Amino acid sequence: GAVVSQHPSRVICKSGTSVKIECRSLDFQATTMFWYRQFPKQSLMLMATSNEGSKATYEQGVEKDKFLINHASLTLSTLTVTSAHPEDSSFYICSAKRGSGQPQHFGDGTRLSIL
Amino acid sequence: QQQVKQSPQSLIVQKGGISIINCAYENTAFDYFPWYQQFPGKGPALLIAIRPDVSEKKEGRFTISFNKSAKQFSLHIMDSQPGDSATYFCAASAGTDKLIFGTGTRLQVFP
């Protein structure tokens, strides 16, 4: 159990376009979902924490108007990278947890490449 | 104070050997210490986790040793196999469930 699905797994698009990434908890209800960014050979950097039905909490230095997060249901959160530019190219990973004190389960990530 | 320091950065181990990865923290409020395994192009997968009320936890070939007074914890992989070759991350959290990740250790196990 505790499967988290992320879609798409890879996306390539032109500079200036917006890209939406979906994160779904397949076999459990996720009260909290997290979005991370990972550069090659580096650790995971937390971008934001989202709770179902409320606004996301962004980490310092993360532009909330650029990285729009929606957590509309207990099984779905979306990250939209608005007006993407080459510097936004990265590996974006989501995670989900059942509740407080429960472990985070990660999706398989989305490789975003902006040309 | 929020950092989790991880070492070594990379590790090469012979098949059947023991792989040891170490992490240290400063924030005494941390109360949950998981280890994640990540293969290239994949998300991290939870391996094993420990809370500070125990000094050791073992699951199969994986063992976490925890030293509360030294604020250190380590992952031991016994009988390391080529399939264990991956990047390993330690992490810590303090009640809020927000994980602070270590910098990662790239493990290579050679036959």
PDB file of C-alpha atoms in Angstrom:
ATOM      1  CA  GLY A   1       0.000   0.000   0.000  1.00  0.00           C
ATOM      2  CA  ALA A   2       0.851   3.733   0.029  1.00  0.00           C
ATOM      3  CA  VAL A   3       1.340   4.223  -3.688  1.00  0.00           C
ATOM      4  CA  VAL A   4       1.859   7.739  -5.027  1.00  0.00           C
ATOM      5  CA  SER A   5       1.530   8.313  -8.753  1.00  0.00           C
ATOM      6  CA  GLN A   6       2.974  11.318 -10.542  1.00  0.00           C
ATOM      7  CA  HIS A   7       2.129  12.395 -14.080  1.00  0.00           C
ATOM      8  CA  PRO A   8       3.664  13.086 -16.501  1.00  0.00           C
ATOM      9  CA  SER A   9       6.991  11.385 -15.904  1.00  0.00           C
ATOM     10  CA  ARG A  10       8.702  13.587 -18.430  1.00  0.00           C
ATOM     11  CA  VAL A  11       7.777  16.796 -20.214  1.00  0.00           C
ATOM     12  CA  ILE A  12       9.627  18.937 -22.709  1.00  0.00           C
ATOM     13  CA  CYS A  13       8.209  22.303 -23.653  1.00  0.00           C
ATOM     14  CA  LYS A  14       9.093  25.698 -24.985  1.00  0.00           C
ATOM     15  CA  SER A  15      10.074  28.634 -22.849  1.00  0.00           C
ATOM     16  CA  GLY A  16       7.085  30.722 -21.784  1.00  0.00           C
ATOM     17  CA  THR A  17       4.559  27.914 -21.565  1.00  0.00           C
ATOM     18  CA  SER A  18       2.898  26.663 -18.389  1.00  0.00           C
ATOM     19  CA  VAL A  19       3.205  23.072 -17.281  1.00  0.00           C
ATOM     20  CA  LYS A  20       0.953  21.170 -14.879  1.00  0.00           C
ATOM     21  CA  ILE A  21       2.166  18.159 -12.899  1.00  0.00           C
ATOM     22  CA  GLU A  22      -0.265  15.875 -11.080  1.00  0.00           C
ATOM     23  CA  CYS A  23       0.356  13.932  -7.900  1.00  0.00           C
ATOM     24  CA  ARG A  24      -2.133  11.291  -6.808  1.00  0.00           C
ATOM     25  CA  SER A  25      -2.290   9.016  -3.790  1.00  0.00           C
ATOM     26  CA  LEU A  26      -3.736   5.832  -5.260  1.00  0.00           C
ATOM     27  CA  ASP A  27      -4.632   3.729  -2.240  1.00  0.00           C
ATOM     28  CA  PHE A  28      -4.890   6.176   0.636  1.00  0.00           C
ATOM     29  CA  GLN A  29      -6.188   9.609   1.481  1.00  0.00           C
ATOM     30  CA  ALA A  30      -3.430  12.150   1.836  1.00  0.00           C
ATOM     31  CA  THR A  31      -4.045  14.928   4.312  1.00  0.00           C
ATOM     32  CA  THR A  32      -0.762  16.533   3.353  1.00  0.00           C
ATOM     33  CA  MET A  33       1.255  16.555   0.149  1.00  0.00           C
ATOM     34  CA  PHE A  34       4.698  17.983  -0.432  1.00  0.00           C
ATOM     35  CA  TRP A  35       6.461  19.214  -3.551  1.00  0.00           C
ATOM     36  CA  TYR A  36      10.221  18.942  -3.946  1.00  0.00           C
ATOM     37  CA  ARG A  37      12.742  19.964  -6.546  1.00  0.00           C
ATOM     38  CA  GLN A  38      15.939  18.027  -7.160  1.00  0.00           C
ATOM     39  CA  PHE A  39      18.879  19.087  -9.297  1.00  0.00           C
ATOM     40  CA  PRO A  40      21.274  16.447 -10.703  1.00  0.00           C
ATOM     41  CA  LYS A  41      23.345  14.744  -8.020  1.00  0.00           C
ATOM     42  CA  GLN A  42      21.847  16.919  -5.324  1.00  0.00           C
ATOM     43  CA  SER A  43      19.442  16.421  -2.463  1.00  0.00           C
ATOM     44  CA  LEU A  44      15.717  17.107  -2.413  1.00  0.00           C
ATOM     45  CA  MET A  45      14.730  20.698  -1.773  1.00  0.00           C
ATOM     46  CA  LEU A  46      11.273  21.221  -0.305  1.00  0.00           C
ATOM     47  CA  MET A  47       9.299  23.777  -2.285  1.00  0.00           C
ATOM     48  CA  ALA A  48       5.941  23.755  -0.552  1.00  0.00           C
ATOM     49  CA  THR A  49       3.578  21.882   1.726  1.00  0.00           C
ATOM     50  CA  SER A  50      -0.094  21.593   0.843  1.00  0.00           C
ATOM     51  CA  ASN A  51      -3.034  20.483   2.932  1.00  0.00           C
ATOM     52  CA  GLU A  52      -6.313  19.527   1.341  1.00  0.00           C
ATOM     53  CA  GLY A  53      -8.652  22.471   1.000  1.00  0.00           C
ATOM     54  CA  SER A  54      -6.218  25.132   2.144  1.00  0.00           C
ATOM     55  CA  LYS A  55      -3.515  27.301   0.620  1.00  0.00           C
ATOM     56  CA  ALA A  56      -0.060  25.847   0.228  1.00  0.00           C
ATOM     57  CA  THR A  57       2.774  26.920   2.482  1.00  0.00           C
ATOM     58  CA  TYR A  58       5.833  27.839   0.437  1.00  0.00           C
ATOM     59  CA  GLU A  59       9.433  27.587   1.574  1.00  0.00           C
ATOM     60  CA  GLN A  60      11.565  30.696   1.674  1.00  0.00           C
ATOM     61  CA  GLY A  61      12.788  31.692  -1.762  1.00  0.00           C
ATOM     62  CA  VAL A  62      10.109  29.786  -3.691  1.00  0.00           C
ATOM     63  CA  GLU A  63       7.950  32.050  -5.842  1.00  0.00           C
ATOM     64  CA  LYS A  64       4.335  31.231  -5.116  1.00  0.00           C
ATOM     65  CA  ASP A  65       3.130  33.015  -8.251  1.00  0.00           C
ATOM     66  CA  LYS A  66       5.439  30.931 -10.393  1.00  0.00           C
ATOM     67  CA  PHE A  67       4.801  27.571  -8.772  1.00  0.00           C
ATOM     68  CA  LEU A  68       1.047  27.292  -8.283  1.00  0.00           C
ATOM     69  CA  ILE A  69      -0.063  24.455  -6.036  1.00  0.00           C
ATOM     70  CA  ASN A  70      -3.604  23.173  -5.744  1.00  0.00           C
ATOM     71  CA  HIS A  71      -4.705  20.424  -3.372  1.00  0.00           C
ATOM     72  CA  ALA A  72      -8.342  20.076  -4.329  1.00  0.00           C
ATOM     73  CA  SER A  73      -9.009  16.632  -2.895  1.00  0.00           C
ATOM     74  CA  LEU A  74      -7.542  14.112  -0.470  1.00  0.00           C
ATOM     75  CA  THR A  75      -5.995  12.188  -3.352  1.00  0.00           C
ATOM     76  CA  LEU A  76      -4.826  14.873  -5.784  1.00  0.00           C
ATOM     77  CA  SER A  77      -2.416  17.772  -5.720  1.00  0.00           C
ATOM     78  CA  THR A  78      -1.156  19.682  -8.749  1.00  0.00           C
ATOM     79  CA  LEU A  79       1.895  21.835  -9.337  1.00  0.00           C
ATOM     80  CA  THR A  80       1.739  24.315 -12.204  1.00  0.00           C
ATOM     81  CA  VAL A  81       4.967  25.919 -13.335  1.00  0.00           C
ATOM     82  CA  THR A  82       3.820  29.147 -14.933  1.00  0.00           C
ATOM     83  CA  SER A  83       5.688  30.850 -17.782  1.00  0.00           C
ATOM     84  CA  ALA A  84       8.458  28.280 -17.523  1.00  0.00           C
ATOM     85  CA  HIS A  85      12.018  29.204 -18.456  1.00  0.00           C
ATOM     86  CA  PRO A  86      15.150  27.060 -18.943  1.00  0.00           C
ATOM     87  CA  GLU A  87      16.236  27.673 -15.338  1.00  0.00           C
ATOM     88  CA  ASP A  88      13.047  25.912 -14.199  1.00  0.00           C
ATOM     89  CA  SER A  89      14.295  22.693 -15.786  1.00  0.00           C
ATOM     90  CA  SER A  90      14.622  20.155 -12.993  1.00  0.00           C
ATOM     91  CA  PHE A  91      13.293  16.959 -11.458  1.00  0.00           C
ATOM     92  CA  TYR A  92      10.090  17.667  -9.533  1.00  0.00           C
ATOM     93  CA  ILE A  93       8.947  15.103  -6.970  1.00  0.00           C
ATOM     94  CA  CYS A  94       5.818  14.978  -4.859  1.00  0.00           C
ATOM     95  CA  SER A  95       5.133  13.060  -1.686  1.00  0.00           C
ATOM     96  CA  ALA A  96       2.017  12.316   0.304  1.00  0.00           C
ATOM     97  CA  LYS A  97       1.217  11.228   3.829  1.00  0.00           C
ATOM     98  CA  ARG A  98      -1.866   9.843   5.526  1.00  0.00           C
ATOM     99  CA  GLY A  99      -1.664  12.055   8.566  1.00  0.00           C
ATOM    100  CA  SER A 100       0.515  13.511  11.272  1.00  0.00           C
ATOM    101  CA  GLY A 101       3.252  11.158  12.349  1.00  0.00           C
ATOM    102  CA  GLN A 102       2.898   9.019   9.237  1.00  0.00           C
ATOM    103  CA  PRO A 103       5.778   8.543   6.760  1.00  0.00           C
ATOM    104  CA  GLN A 104       5.977  10.412   3.479  1.00  0.00           C
ATOM    105  CA  HIS A 105       5.588   8.294   0.357  1.00  0.00           C
ATOM    106  CA  PHE A 106       7.094   9.638  -2.832  1.00  0.00           C
ATOM    107  CA  GLY A 107       6.049   9.632  -6.447  1.00  0.00           C
ATOM    108  CA  ASP A 108       8.512   8.754  -9.202  1.00  0.00           C
ATOM    109  CA  GLY A 109       9.092  12.360 -10.164  1.00  0.00           C
ATOM    110  CA  THR A 110       8.646  14.473 -13.282  1.00  0.00           C
ATOM    111  CA  ARG A 111      11.611  15.427 -15.413  1.00  0.00           C
ATOM    112  CA  LEU A 112      10.856  18.930 -16.727  1.00  0.00           C
ATOM    113  CA  SER A 113      12.958  20.275 -19.578  1.00  0.00           C
ATOM    114  CA  ILE A 114      12.349  23.802 -20.845  1.00  0.00           C
ATOM    115  CA  LEU A 115      13.860  24.595 -24.241  1.00  0.00           C
TER     116      LEU A 115
ATOM    117  CA  GLN B   1      20.489  24.294  13.022  1.00  0.00           C
ATOM    118  CA  GLN B   2      18.043  22.800  10.563  1.00  0.00           C
ATOM    119  CA  GLN B   3      20.749  20.991   8.613  1.00  0.00           C
ATOM    120  CA  VAL B   4      21.372  17.281   8.499  1.00  0.00           C
ATOM    121  CA  LYS B   5      24.972  16.492   7.586  1.00  0.00           C
ATOM    122  CA  GLN B   6      25.585  13.250   5.711  1.00  0.00           C
ATOM    123  CA  SER B   7      28.779  11.397   4.912  1.00  0.00           C
ATOM    124  CA  PRO B   8      30.407  10.016   2.895  1.00  0.00           C
ATOM    125  CA  GLN B   9      29.372  11.624  -0.380  1.00  0.00           C
ATOM    126  CA  SER B  10      30.142   8.406  -2.214  1.00  0.00           C
ATOM    127  CA  LEU B  11      30.921   4.863  -1.165  1.00  0.00           C
ATOM    128  CA  ILE B  12      32.273   1.840  -3.001  1.00  0.00           C
ATOM    129  CA  VAL B  13      31.767  -1.548  -1.394  1.00  0.00           C
ATOM    130  CA  GLN B  14      32.527  -5.090  -2.483  1.00  0.00           C
ATOM    131  CA  LYS B  15      29.605  -7.491  -2.769  1.00  0.00           C
ATOM    132  CA  GLY B  16      28.953  -9.097   0.596  1.00  0.00           C
ATOM    133  CA  GLY B  17      30.541  -6.241   2.514  1.00  0.00           C
ATOM    134  CA  ILE B  18      28.995  -3.790   4.955  1.00  0.00           C
ATOM    135  CA  SER B  19      27.977  -0.320   3.776  1.00  0.00           C
ATOM    136  CA  ILE B  20      27.892   2.367   6.454  1.00  0.00           C
ATOM    137  CA  ILE B  21      26.461   5.851   5.978  1.00  0.00           C
ATOM    138  CA  ASN B  22      26.475   8.451   8.721  1.00  0.00           C
ATOM    139  CA  CYS B  23      24.321  11.472   9.509  1.00  0.00           C
ATOM    140  CA  ALA B  24      24.512  14.158  12.174  1.00  0.00           C
ATOM    141  CA  TYR B  25      22.045  16.811  13.255  1.00  0.00           C
ATOM    142  CA  GLU B  26      21.905  19.812  15.583  1.00  0.00           C
ATOM    143  CA  ASN B  27      18.210  20.358  16.224  1.00  0.00           C
ATOM    144  CA  THR B  28      17.300  18.446  19.378  1.00  0.00           C
ATOM    145  CA  ALA B  29      13.613  18.817  18.487  1.00  0.00           C
ATOM    146  CA  PHE B  30      13.989  16.282  15.668  1.00  0.00           C
ATOM    147  CA  ASP B  31      12.044  13.173  16.612  1.00  0.00           C
ATOM    148  CA  TYR B  32      11.809  11.129  13.425  1.00  0.00           C
ATOM    149  CA  PHE B  33      14.740   9.877  11.368  1.00  0.00           C
ATOM    150  CA  PRO B  34      14.001   8.019   8.112  1.00  0.00           C
ATOM    151  CA  TRP B  35      16.342   6.696   5.455  1.00  0.00           C
ATOM    152  CA  TYR B  36      15.384   6.794   1.788  1.00  0.00           C
ATOM    153  CA  GLN B  37      16.800   4.909  -1.200  1.00  0.00           C
ATOM    154  CA  GLN B  38      16.680   6.526  -4.625  1.00  0.00           C
ATOM    155  CA  PHE B  39      17.467   4.936  -7.980  1.00  0.00           C
ATOM    156  CA  PRO B  40      18.263   7.133 -11.006  1.00  0.00           C
ATOM    157  CA  GLY B  41      15.166   8.727 -12.494  1.00  0.00           C
ATOM    158  CA  LYS B  42      12.945   7.552  -9.636  1.00  0.00           C
ATOM    159  CA  GLY B  43      11.548   9.067  -6.493  1.00  0.00           C
ATOM    160  CA  PRO B  44      12.947   8.175  -3.064  1.00  0.00           C
ATOM    161  CA  ALA B  45      11.577   5.067  -1.382  1.00  0.00           C
ATOM    162  CA  LEU B  46      11.361   4.755   2.394  1.00  0.00           C
ATOM    163  CA  LEU B  47      13.786   2.086   3.628  1.00  0.00           C
ATOM    164  CA  ILE B  48      13.657   2.239   7.377  1.00  0.00           C
ATOM    165  CA  ALA B  49      13.001   4.848  10.063  1.00  0.00           C
ATOM    166  CA  ILE B  50      13.672   5.304  13.760  1.00  0.00           C
ATOM    167  CA  ARG B  51      12.480   7.476  16.614  1.00  0.00           C
ATOM    168  CA  PRO B  52      14.797   8.607  19.427  1.00  0.00           C
ATOM    169  CA  ASP B  53      13.322   6.297  22.059  1.00  0.00           C
ATOM    170  CA  VAL B  54      15.328   3.364  20.660  1.00  0.00           C
ATOM    171  CA  SER B  55      19.025   3.044  19.864  1.00  0.00           C
ATOM    172  CA  GLU B  56      18.781   0.531  17.060  1.00  0.00           C
ATOM    173  CA  LYS B  57      16.274  -0.771  14.553  1.00  0.00           C
ATOM    174  CA  LYS B  58      16.795  -3.641  12.162  1.00  0.00           C
ATOM    175  CA  GLU B  59      14.786  -4.632   9.112  1.00  0.00           C
ATOM    176  CA  GLY B  60      16.324  -7.425   7.088  1.00  0.00           C
ATOM    177  CA  ARG B  61      19.794  -6.365   5.949  1.00  0.00           C
ATOM    178  CA  PHE B  62      19.230  -2.736   6.938  1.00  0.00           C
ATOM    179  CA  THR B  63      19.966  -1.416  10.430  1.00  0.00           C
ATOM    180  CA  ILE B  64      19.720   2.091  11.849  1.00  0.00           C
ATOM    181  CA  SER B  65      21.934   2.913  14.807  1.00  0.00           C
ATOM    182  CA  PHE B  66      20.923   6.006  16.764  1.00  0.00           C
ATOM    183  CA  ASN B  67      23.041   7.931  19.280  1.00  0.00           C
ATOM    184  CA  LYS B  68      20.888  10.580  20.907  1.00  0.00           C
ATOM    185  CA  SER B  69      23.634  12.134  23.028  1.00  0.00           C
ATOM    186  CA  ALA B  70      25.947  12.516  20.031  1.00  0.00           C
ATOM    187  CA  LYS B  71      23.067  13.574  17.772  1.00  0.00           C
ATOM    188  CA  GLN B  72      24.138  11.060  15.174  1.00  0.00           C
ATOM    189  CA  PHE B  73      22.508   8.192  13.353  1.00  0.00           C
ATOM    190  CA  SER B  74      23.756   5.767  10.778  1.00  0.00           C
ATOM    191  CA  LEU B  75      22.565   3.217   8.235  1.00  0.00           C
ATOM    192  CA  HIS B  76      24.274  -0.132   7.989  1.00  0.00           C
ATOM    193  CA  ILE B  77      23.630  -2.350   4.975  1.00  0.00           C
ATOM    194  CA  MET B  78      24.806  -5.876   5.695  1.00  0.00           C
ATOM    195  CA  ASP B  79      25.801  -8.297   2.922  1.00  0.00           C
ATOM    196  CA  SER B  80      25.667  -5.477   0.370  1.00  0.00           C
ATOM    197  CA  GLN B  81      24.503  -6.503  -3.102  1.00  0.00           C
ATOM    198  CA  PRO B  82      24.902  -4.902  -6.545  1.00  0.00           C
ATOM    199  CA  GLY B  83      21.152  -4.221  -6.464  1.00  0.00           C
ATOM    200  CA  ASP B  84      21.730  -1.967  -3.463  1.00  0.00           C
ATOM    201  CA  SER B  85      23.653   0.448  -5.697  1.00  0.00           C
ATOM    202  CA  ALA B  86      21.674   3.680  -5.383  1.00  0.00           C
ATOM    203  CA  THR B  87      21.719   7.035  -3.660  1.00  0.00           C
ATOM    204  CA  TYR B  88      20.781   7.024   0.008  1.00  0.00           C
ATOM    205  CA  PHE B  89      19.369   9.997   1.878  1.00  0.00           C
ATOM    206  CA  CYS B  90      18.966  10.389   5.601  1.00  0.00           C
ATOM    207  CA  ALA B  91      16.341  12.818   6.824  1.00  0.00           C
ATOM    208  CA  ALA B  92      14.921  14.243  10.019  1.00  0.00           C
ATOM    209  CA  SER B  93      11.735  15.946  11.094  1.00  0.00           C
ATOM    210  CA  ALA B  94      10.346  17.574  14.207  1.00  0.00           C
ATOM    211  CA  GLY B  95       6.651  17.159  14.678  1.00  0.00           C
ATOM    212  CA  THR B  96       5.646  19.313  11.716  1.00  0.00           C
ATOM    213  CA  ASP B  97       6.384  16.392   9.417  1.00  0.00           C
ATOM    214  CA  LYS B  98       8.503  18.596   7.168  1.00  0.00           C
ATOM    215  CA  LEU B  99      11.530  16.478   6.308  1.00  0.00           C
ATOM    216  CA  ILE B 100      15.036  17.912   6.270  1.00  0.00           C
ATOM    217  CA  PHE B 101      17.168  15.794   3.940  1.00  0.00           C
ATOM    218  CA  GLY B 102      20.853  15.061   4.104  1.00  0.00           C
ATOM    219  CA  THR B 103      23.026  15.653   1.051  1.00  0.00           C
ATOM    220  CA  GLY B 104      22.938  12.036  -0.094  1.00  0.00           C
ATOM    221  CA  THR B 105      25.425   9.176  -0.459  1.00  0.00           C
ATOM    222  CA  ARG B 106      25.977   7.441  -3.750  1.00  0.00           C
ATOM    223  CA  LEU B 107      26.614   3.770  -3.039  1.00  0.00           C
ATOM    224  CA  GLN B 108      28.191   1.460  -5.598  1.00  0.00           C
ATOM    225  CA  VAL B 109      28.421  -2.244  -4.843  1.00  0.00           C
ATOM    226  CA  PHE B 110      30.751  -4.189  -7.105  1.00  0.00           C
ATOM    227  CA  PRO B 111      30.462  -7.944  -7.683  1.00  0.00           C
TER     228      PRO B 111
END
